[in-house]
XYZ file of C-alpha atoms in Angstrom:
652
model
C 97.756 101.914 118.643
C 101.135 100.147 118.727
C 101.566 99.869 114.901
C 102.619 96.235 115.297
C 105.547 96.944 117.638
C 106.260 95.325 120.991
C 108.872 96.549 123.468
C 111.050 93.769 124.849
C 114.058 93.519 127.148
C 116.921 91.127 127.812
C 118.142 91.509 131.394
C 121.526 90.540 132.797
C 121.082 90.780 136.552
C 123.704 90.514 139.281
C 123.922 86.979 140.646
C 125.197 85.232 143.730
C 125.492 81.492 143.238
C 122.898 79.611 145.346
C 121.591 82.832 146.975
C 118.032 82.850 145.681
C 116.833 85.731 147.851
C 119.592 88.026 146.580
C 119.034 86.978 142.986
C 115.296 87.615 143.111
C 115.779 91.035 144.696
C 118.104 91.968 141.818
C 115.584 90.694 139.301
C 112.763 92.635 140.938
C 114.726 95.860 140.572
C 115.228 95.210 136.863
C 111.587 94.263 136.352
C 110.520 97.584 137.886
C 112.992 99.480 135.684
C 111.684 97.718 132.609
C 108.034 98.243 133.577
C 108.752 101.940 134.029
C 110.107 102.110 130.496
C 107.041 100.436 128.992
C 108.613 97.023 128.379
C 105.974 94.343 127.769
C 108.190 91.243 128.069
C 111.488 90.810 129.901
C 113.688 87.704 129.855
C 116.450 86.760 132.305
C 119.317 84.267 131.892
C 119.096 80.515 132.393
C 118.504 79.402 136.006
C 118.596 83.062 137.005
C 116.821 82.397 140.329
C 119.547 80.084 141.637
C 122.463 80.911 139.390
C 123.399 78.552 136.559
C 126.666 77.302 138.067
C 125.337 75.635 141.240
C 126.459 72.209 139.968
C 125.776 69.404 142.500
C 123.977 71.870 144.751
C 121.009 71.294 142.438
C 120.702 67.973 144.285
C 120.107 69.825 147.557
C 116.465 70.046 148.544
C 117.139 73.271 150.402
C 118.169 75.001 147.159
C 115.146 73.651 145.288
C 112.800 74.812 148.047
C 114.441 78.240 148.089
C 114.008 78.532 144.323
C 110.299 77.747 144.637
C 109.887 80.238 147.474
C 111.670 82.861 145.382
C 109.216 82.310 142.548
C 106.427 82.920 145.069
C 108.139 86.189 145.980
C 108.206 87.170 142.306
C 104.540 86.302 141.943
C 103.643 88.560 144.837
C 105.942 91.316 143.578
C 104.479 91.340 140.056
C 100.829 91.211 141.132
C 100.210 94.853 140.162
C 102.525 94.923 137.148
C 101.577 94.483 133.491
C 105.001 93.241 132.382
C 105.542 89.578 131.471
C 108.677 88.208 133.157
C 110.504 85.075 131.974
C 112.882 83.721 134.618
C 114.959 80.573 134.958
C 114.533 78.072 137.785
C 114.890 74.357 138.578
C 111.466 72.667 138.849
C 110.621 69.167 140.113
C 108.029 67.286 138.059
C 107.166 63.681 139.062
C 110.650 62.867 140.189
C 112.321 64.671 137.279
C 114.346 67.804 137.901
C 113.889 70.125 134.928
C 115.791 73.224 133.854
C 112.874 75.554 133.212
C 111.693 78.954 132.107
C 108.897 80.235 134.316
C 106.627 82.752 132.567
C 105.023 85.155 135.054
C 102.505 87.984 134.729
C 100.405 89.857 137.282
C 101.119 87.444 140.118
C 100.352 84.310 138.122
C 102.425 81.642 136.419
C 101.311 81.495 132.798
C 103.394 78.383 132.041
C 106.560 76.494 132.861
C 108.721 75.595 129.832
C 111.315 72.828 130.317
C 114.616 72.756 128.420
C 114.767 70.216 125.615
C 118.427 69.766 124.734
C 120.843 69.312 127.634
C 124.543 69.760 126.802
C 126.654 66.956 128.223
C 129.992 67.451 126.519
C 133.249 69.303 127.168
C 132.686 71.687 130.087
C 128.924 70.988 130.222
C 127.310 68.103 132.080
C 123.702 69.148 132.649
C 122.416 65.578 132.428
C 124.108 64.984 135.776
C 121.302 67.035 137.375
C 118.490 67.618 134.912
C 116.122 65.631 132.744
C 115.015 66.768 129.291
C 111.578 67.849 128.166
C 111.787 64.734 125.982
C 111.671 62.625 129.166
C 108.509 64.339 130.359
C 104.847 63.421 130.064
C 102.313 66.163 130.524
C 101.879 66.503 134.258
C 100.011 68.795 136.603
C 102.066 69.946 139.570
C 101.684 72.228 142.555
C 104.455 74.796 142.314
C 104.819 78.112 144.110
C 101.263 77.832 145.363
C 99.787 77.300 141.901
C 98.556 74.253 140.025
C 100.396 74.241 136.698
C 100.414 71.795 133.803
C 104.003 71.195 132.679
C 104.115 69.829 129.157
C 106.768 68.897 126.607
C 104.545 70.249 123.862
C 105.345 73.509 122.084
C 103.765 76.465 123.833
C 102.935 79.823 122.271
C 101.858 82.826 124.312
C 99.566 85.538 122.982
C 99.881 89.005 124.486
C 96.883 91.280 124.848
C 98.381 93.512 122.144
C 98.422 90.600 119.685
C 102.055 89.480 119.610
C 102.820 85.744 119.760
C 105.957 84.474 121.466
C 107.673 81.253 122.464
C 110.526 80.274 124.776
C 113.584 78.062 124.461
C 116.636 77.631 126.666
C 120.307 78.005 125.729
C 121.434 74.752 124.063
C 118.056 74.456 122.343
C 119.102 77.012 119.733
C 122.397 75.175 119.103
C 120.549 71.972 118.171
C 120.109 70.881 114.519
C 116.340 71.314 114.937
C 115.760 73.990 117.588
C 112.390 74.203 119.350
C 112.242 77.790 118.093
C 111.925 76.501 114.534
C 108.782 74.579 115.412
C 107.442 77.467 117.484
C 107.885 80.052 114.747
C 106.416 77.779 112.089
C 103.424 77.366 114.388
C 103.030 81.142 114.548
C 105.356 82.600 117.187
C 106.590 86.054 116.178
C 109.313 86.258 118.825
C 111.506 83.752 120.644
C 112.957 84.399 124.099
C 116.077 82.450 125.054
C 117.308 82.056 128.633
C 120.956 81.133 128.263
C 124.198 80.344 130.072
C 126.835 80.131 127.385
C 130.382 80.450 128.697
C 133.085 82.458 126.965
C 135.737 80.896 124.740
C 137.893 82.588 122.157
C 135.870 83.019 118.971
C 132.686 81.588 120.497
C 130.858 84.908 120.722
C 131.301 85.542 117.002
C 129.779 82.153 116.268
C 126.967 82.792 118.757
C 126.050 86.040 117.049
C 126.041 84.341 113.660
C 123.871 81.565 115.069
C 121.298 83.940 116.541
C 121.263 86.100 113.423
C 120.763 83.054 111.214
C 118.041 81.533 113.384
C 116.244 84.868 113.519
C 116.535 85.266 109.745
C 115.672 81.669 108.887
C 112.525 81.756 111.023
C 111.723 85.392 110.124
C 111.321 86.096 113.808
C 112.365 88.352 116.607
C 114.912 86.729 118.902
C 115.664 87.965 122.422
C 118.661 86.338 124.109
C 119.812 86.784 127.704
C 122.995 85.026 128.852
C 124.531 84.680 132.313
C 127.046 87.280 133.355
C 129.131 88.505 136.256
C 128.514 86.711 139.534
C 128.322 83.179 138.140
C 131.056 80.845 139.367
C 134.423 81.200 137.638
C 135.711 77.925 139.022
C 136.366 76.602 135.518
C 134.641 78.946 133.050
C 133.629 82.597 132.689
C 130.257 83.998 131.625
C 130.367 87.257 129.686
C 126.816 88.554 130.115
C 125.668 88.494 126.485
C 122.272 89.980 125.660
C 121.037 90.405 122.103
C 117.815 91.415 120.404
C 117.468 90.402 116.741
C 114.770 90.946 114.148
C 114.884 88.833 110.998
C 118.663 88.600 111.129
C 119.358 92.200 112.113
C 120.753 93.042 115.540
C 118.641 95.789 117.115
C 120.383 96.018 120.489
C 123.120 94.306 122.484
C 124.776 94.363 125.877
C 128.297 95.307 126.840
C 130.274 92.094 127.195
C 132.128 91.379 130.453
C 130.360 94.158 132.320
C 130.441 93.876 136.122
C 127.136 95.747 136.394
C 123.574 94.612 135.731
C 122.340 95.499 132.253
C 118.924 96.041 130.713
C 118.911 95.821 126.920
C 115.684 97.190 125.430
C 114.320 97.460 121.910
C 111.104 97.300 119.918
C 110.349 94.413 117.574
C 108.065 95.000 114.599
C 106.060 91.774 114.536
C 103.739 93.158 111.858
C 106.721 93.416 109.520
C 107.778 89.870 110.393
C 104.306 88.565 109.567
C 104.372 90.423 106.257
C 107.722 88.836 105.388
C 106.375 85.388 106.210
C 103.210 85.814 104.159
C 105.295 86.831 101.187
C 107.703 83.892 101.492
C 106.176 80.731 100.029
C 109.050 78.620 101.340
C 108.140 79.614 104.885
C 104.462 78.903 104.172
C 105.293 75.438 102.814
C 107.463 74.711 105.844
C 104.567 75.755 108.076
C 102.302 73.272 106.339
C 104.765 70.407 106.786
C 105.375 71.140 110.451
C 101.727 71.775 111.269
C 100.702 68.502 109.612
C 103.292 66.744 111.766
C 102.071 68.525 114.873
C 98.473 67.564 114.170
C 99.428 63.877 114.148
C 102.048 63.680 116.903
C 101.162 66.443 119.323
C 99.656 69.887 119.423
C 100.738 73.424 120.102
C 99.466 74.935 123.309
C 98.280 78.526 123.033
C 98.176 80.509 126.258
C 96.581 83.933 126.496
C 98.514 86.437 128.553
C 96.604 88.801 130.776
C 95.300 92.129 129.544
C 97.352 95.232 130.255
C 96.623 98.911 130.630
C 96.950 100.875 127.366
C 100.247 102.698 127.011
C 101.200 105.652 124.865
C 103.219 104.528 121.867
C 106.568 106.104 121.161
C 108.811 104.673 118.474
C 112.283 104.116 119.886
C 113.904 102.639 116.833
C 115.805 104.734 114.344
C 114.084 104.916 110.964
C 116.366 105.251 107.964
C 115.055 108.020 105.657
C 116.750 106.272 102.710
C 115.846 102.579 103.067
C 117.110 101.761 99.567
C 120.610 102.975 100.378
C 122.746 100.066 101.655
C 123.581 100.494 105.324
C 126.710 98.384 105.093
C 129.925 100.021 106.188
C 131.464 99.498 102.769
C 129.212 101.553 100.510
C 131.655 101.149 97.649
C 131.322 97.354 97.794
C 127.518 97.610 97.765
C 127.505 99.943 94.771
C 129.981 97.698 92.986
C 127.702 94.708 93.469
C 124.653 96.577 92.173
C 126.574 97.867 89.163
C 127.861 94.382 88.375
C 124.324 92.967 88.483
C 123.303 95.542 85.878
C 126.324 94.724 83.733
C 125.742 90.978 83.969
C 122.096 91.398 82.977
C 122.912 93.422 79.881
C 125.834 91.151 78.931
C 123.601 88.079 78.874
C 121.067 89.870 76.669
C 123.751 90.962 74.205
C 125.348 87.515 74.052
C 121.980 85.811 73.635
C 120.878 88.073 70.786
C 124.305 88.322 69.201
C 123.818 92.076 69.193
C 126.989 94.155 68.654
C 125.350 97.586 68.849
C 123.305 99.340 71.489
C 121.458 102.627 71.089
C 120.895 104.863 74.082
C 119.496 108.354 74.496
C 121.888 110.594 76.452
C 120.270 113.596 78.127
C 122.967 114.694 80.546
C 120.817 113.530 83.458
C 121.496 110.871 86.094
C 119.425 108.014 84.680
C 120.820 108.030 81.166
C 124.296 108.538 82.591
C 124.080 105.398 84.714
C 122.678 103.405 81.795
C 125.565 104.602 79.604
C 128.125 103.618 82.242
C 126.560 100.147 82.412
C 126.840 99.843 78.627
C 130.497 100.908 78.666
C 131.409 98.436 81.402
C 129.505 95.642 79.637
C 131.197 96.246 76.305
C 134.600 96.336 78.017
C 133.991 93.033 79.796
C 132.759 91.412 76.582
C 135.860 92.787 74.809
C 133.661 94.640 72.332
C 134.663 98.085 71.008
C 132.953 101.024 72.696
C 132.142 102.400 69.273
C 129.320 99.848 69.243
C 127.601 102.033 71.822
C 125.654 104.691 69.947
C 124.843 107.584 72.254
C 122.168 109.859 70.862
C 121.625 113.343 72.211
C 118.316 114.798 71.049
C 118.042 118.487 71.944
C 114.508 119.761 72.344
C 112.659 122.855 73.481
C 113.747 122.458 77.121
C 117.337 121.295 76.686
C 119.764 123.508 78.578
C 123.375 124.232 77.759
C 124.473 122.493 80.935
C 122.857 119.126 80.232
C 123.711 119.252 76.515
C 127.347 120.025 77.269
C 127.556 117.265 79.867
C 125.997 114.729 77.507
C 128.442 115.566 74.707
C 131.475 115.694 77.007
C 130.702 112.357 78.621
C 130.135 110.549 75.334
C 133.360 111.986 73.943
C 135.519 111.106 76.950
C 134.110 107.578 77.118
C 134.903 106.988 73.451
C 131.484 105.918 72.199
C 129.801 106.755 68.899
C 128.032 110.118 69.104
C 124.865 111.056 67.254
C 123.084 114.394 67.599
C 119.537 114.588 66.289
C 117.390 117.584 67.151
C 113.713 116.841 67.764
C 112.513 120.430 67.357
C 111.536 120.421 63.688
C 109.941 116.980 63.903
C 107.885 118.038 66.914
C 106.825 121.308 65.287
C 105.604 119.347 62.267
C 103.869 116.821 64.494
C 102.072 119.534 66.437
C 100.881 121.020 63.130
C 99.679 117.599 62.010
C 97.553 117.100 65.118
C 96.551 120.770 65.295
C 98.220 121.464 68.645
C 99.214 125.005 69.606
C 102.972 124.920 70.238
C 102.609 127.692 72.820
C 100.390 125.488 74.967
C 102.863 123.633 77.157
C 100.561 120.854 78.311
C 100.920 117.064 78.501
C 100.585 116.778 74.717
C 103.457 119.204 74.273
C 105.630 117.251 76.707
C 104.759 113.719 75.688
C 105.043 114.512 72.000
C 108.734 115.251 72.558
C 109.288 112.103 74.625
C 107.675 109.900 71.985
C 109.650 111.554 69.213
C 112.868 110.698 71.013
C 111.791 107.094 71.495
C 110.859 106.829 67.818
C 114.320 108.042 66.831
C 116.015 105.519 69.120
C 113.859 102.625 67.954
C 114.323 103.397 64.267
C 118.063 103.900 64.702
C 118.308 100.500 66.381
C 116.593 98.932 63.359
C 118.890 100.789 61.022
C 121.994 99.710 62.947
C 120.765 96.214 63.834
C 121.086 97.254 67.460
C 119.179 97.298 70.732
C 117.633 100.272 72.565
C 118.751 100.443 76.178
C 116.195 101.943 78.533
C 117.181 104.508 81.131
C 114.053 104.794 83.344
C 114.366 103.951 87.042
C 112.233 102.320 89.743
C 111.046 105.601 91.278
C 109.701 106.842 87.954
C 107.901 103.551 87.394
C 106.259 103.723 90.826
C 104.910 107.202 90.110
C 104.244 106.587 86.450
C 106.575 109.508 85.712
C 107.273 108.275 82.205
C 105.577 108.836 78.889
C 103.628 105.778 77.822
C 105.287 104.389 74.708
C 107.888 107.118 75.102
C 110.763 106.875 77.566
C 108.622 104.158 79.154
C 109.668 101.811 76.349
C 112.968 100.174 75.333
C 114.386 96.761 74.469
C 116.181 96.262 77.801
C 116.017 98.530 80.867
C 119.146 98.372 82.982
C 117.896 100.818 85.656
C 114.464 99.308 86.033
C 114.806 98.272 89.692
C 117.079 101.033 90.966
C 115.356 103.916 92.809
C 116.294 107.520 92.188
C 117.863 107.942 95.645
C 120.306 105.126 94.907
C 121.335 106.115 91.387
C 123.338 109.123 92.572
C 125.403 106.837 94.837
C 126.161 104.381 92.045
C 127.198 107.109 89.609
C 129.426 108.551 92.330
C 130.985 105.118 92.841
C 131.769 104.817 89.119
C 133.105 108.380 89.026
C 135.489 107.611 91.880
C 136.665 104.207 90.732
C 135.875 103.340 87.158
C 136.453 106.180 84.674
C 139.100 108.501 83.321
C 139.670 111.970 84.886
C 137.753 113.861 82.178
C 134.692 111.602 82.531
C 134.882 111.922 86.300
C 134.598 115.714 86.174
C 131.554 115.474 83.931
C 129.937 112.850 86.166
C 130.368 115.027 89.236
C 128.548 117.899 87.523
C 125.759 115.578 86.369
C 125.337 114.429 89.968
C 124.787 118.066 91.005
C 122.306 118.849 88.201
C 118.613 119.219 89.201
C 116.405 116.317 88.099
C 114.279 117.326 85.102
C 112.756 115.817 81.947
C 113.581 119.151 80.230
C 110.392 119.250 78.195
C 109.542 122.879 79.017
C 111.716 125.735 77.664
C 114.435 127.088 79.988
C 114.159 130.482 81.655
C 115.738 133.707 80.354
C 119.048 132.690 81.934
C 119.062 129.288 80.258
C 118.417 127.440 83.518
C 116.103 124.492 84.066
C 112.514 125.522 84.783
C 110.825 122.142 84.958
C 112.131 120.459 88.099
C 110.599 117.034 88.616
C 110.521 117.154 92.412
C 108.567 120.420 92.356
C 105.869 118.631 90.386
C 105.584 115.133 91.859
C 107.345 115.631 95.171
C 110.750 114.824 96.665
C 112.062 111.480 95.484
C 113.461 110.773 98.920
C 109.891 110.758 100.269
C 108.491 108.738 97.382
C 111.254 106.145 97.638
C 110.540 105.887 101.370
C 106.832 105.316 100.676
C 107.601 102.855 97.886
C 109.863 100.744 100.079
C 107.307 100.251 102.824
C 104.371 99.731 100.456
C 106.133 97.068 98.403
C 108.573 95.492 100.843
C 106.233 95.170 103.826
C 102.704 96.050 102.691
C 102.228 98.535 105.524
C 99.088 100.625 105.929
C 99.297 104.341 105.093
C 98.933 105.098 108.822
C 102.058 103.134 109.681
C 104.013 104.519 106.729
C 103.040 108.040 107.821
C 104.168 107.342 111.395
C 107.520 106.000 110.156
C 107.985 108.927 107.768
C 107.277 111.465 110.502
C 109.873 109.756 112.646
C 112.439 109.565 109.851
C 112.086 113.127 108.574
C 111.066 115.136 111.632
C 114.551 116.083 112.759
C 116.751 114.997 109.887
C 119.887 117.035 109.345
C 119.900 116.526 105.582
C 116.204 115.816 104.925
C 113.529 117.472 107.037
C 109.833 117.643 106.208
C 106.873 118.662 108.339
C 103.774 116.510 108.789
C 101.726 118.477 106.262
C 104.322 118.007 103.535
C 104.672 114.285 104.220
C 100.900 113.733 104.099
C 100.587 115.766 100.891
C 103.126 113.704 99.008
C 101.970 110.406 100.504
C 98.531 111.104 99.033
C 100.177 111.903 95.714
C 102.166 108.674 95.860
C 99.102 106.529 96.565
C 97.040 108.166 93.797
C 99.787 107.865 91.211
C 100.899 104.390 92.272
C 97.407 103.006 91.675
C 96.524 105.004 88.572
C 99.798 104.333 86.733
C 99.910 100.543 87.049
C 99.028 100.184 83.360
C 102.509 101.445 82.492
C 104.161 98.835 84.707
C 102.048 96.054 83.238
C 103.979 96.202 79.963
C 107.531 96.922 81.050
C 110.573 95.850 79.047
C 112.878 93.275 80.610
C 115.490 94.430 83.098
C 117.496 93.045 86.029
C 116.336 93.015 89.638
C 119.046 94.320 91.968
C 117.367 94.689 95.378
C 114.511 93.379 97.520
C 111.945 95.571 95.748
C 110.996 95.360 92.086
C 107.987 96.392 90.001
C 108.444 93.854 87.222
C 105.037 92.445 86.199
C 106.801 89.149 85.488
C 108.579 89.003 88.823
C 107.719 90.752 92.053
C 104.663 92.874 91.334
C 101.350 91.818 89.834
C 98.588 94.355 90.309
C 95.354 95.048 88.392
C 95.625 98.233 86.363
C 92.118 99.205 87.435
C 92.411 98.582 91.204
C 90.877 101.243 93.453
C 92.963 103.367 95.799
C 89.872 104.382 97.802
C 90.626 102.461 101.026
C 94.219 103.633 101.168
C 93.301 107.281 100.672
C 90.390 107.057 103.108
C 92.644 105.697 105.844
C 95.037 108.554 105.250
C 92.181 111.067 105.508
C 91.219 109.770 108.956
C 94.632 110.379 110.495
């Protein structure tokens, strides 16, 4: 099982211009190295057999014959190897000399792909020697001892493990309509580019942007190998650039201007790419338009690669245990952007309704703290007095001195209106009314308190002509860790698409950059307070007894599961594999396999069974790529079965 990954390599081999025998020997060494490391596909630079910078020597028959003989050497060398090798060579087809990629596996040529766009400007003048694929009619040739059909039509290769890939050459990706666009819309998961882009000041930055954008726009893997040391420096220099991208993200890259050969290896998750494409209707529509065009004007060739021996799968890529946490270098900027999205969402709602008052329950916990900070920032930006923010602390049977003190201190230092309304007497009366034993601390005992608090907030908002601001977060919604028609309900939920693992970072950002010193001290203590709904009485020392993560599991695990279920639709088996990899040896977060499986089962059961709560969520702003809004990103039947997901997990 490869879990939808394929190991690929971009190779920068040593080159001697016009010395085909030397060049092929260097390539053979790198092919063996790559095969030994389990690489399935390796790509070399443009015209790697001859060297790109042969210039008018391409008109010499001796060089062309040597290139063909060198391909025969590669065919013989790879006869017992599984790896697919993509090399560059000049190929004669019916009087046309073409700049080609030759795709080789197990001693056979799978296809020859000619270059489409030939640069003939500034320092480039390829049209002096080569014809374009646009000049070619489909032709069968005898090349390197094999009869091969060379075609201008798009060609997609299918590996025995299921990945689909296409090939383009250098300038092709710089064109307004690259061949890779057509190839990916026709189904290619990965594009391999044989290149020979020379170095100019600032050019590499643009090249990286270009590759990242093409990879992102086509939702594809992109493997780029550019000529390096050994090419002629008569007029230009080649830096040896190799890059591997996946949907806009650089997975691996070479050292520029190295004098040594380099093998850049990574794994591309083509299953994730396919998931992204399925979910993107714009990509689907573009596929339809291109495929309709292809059906009328030409067709896509599909070529099956040869079967390979099964290999043990080992994930090489680093897996982030906190996928919701921005990986950008400037965490402060990321948190600022998220916070501003929340503020802008609430501001629009207040302006639209003409509401001058908001009501918010303040518990002294992280969620209500972040919601309060959003309210304060919104009121400040709208030039409305903070006294219009009514913070309500509602002590109950499980409220501790620490959270109560933090709630009161924060409201005071921020200058909002403070209301304290105990829920104890109301809950005692309610339990009498429904004949519930107050000493039985079950779900009725807990939810009765949560609904009492929501009733107070709702009625206060009517009394004050205000709006109840919800505090619940994305992680709680995924698990259904909210009381239906209790803290589940509000008039606008500012935290609705922010997971628990991210909230601590945002509150820290505000503490460090957006509040007065007194508020900052309180925020720092709130950040260190254990997560709890505080619905069960404290212990004899007044400390929190009911810790959420002891009951439903660590939020860092649940947020990890949530990300891969919603963002990519992965199977439980793949999520489990990724989680094991992410948490096996973590310095800060480390969980064994048994613990991960236990909480993954819990996540799946709760995620399915609690959909009814998400089906009637209040409005709230989306801030990231994952949301559970029933009006936006997530539409799921409340009575869907989790059987298949749990059964797959049981078989592992």
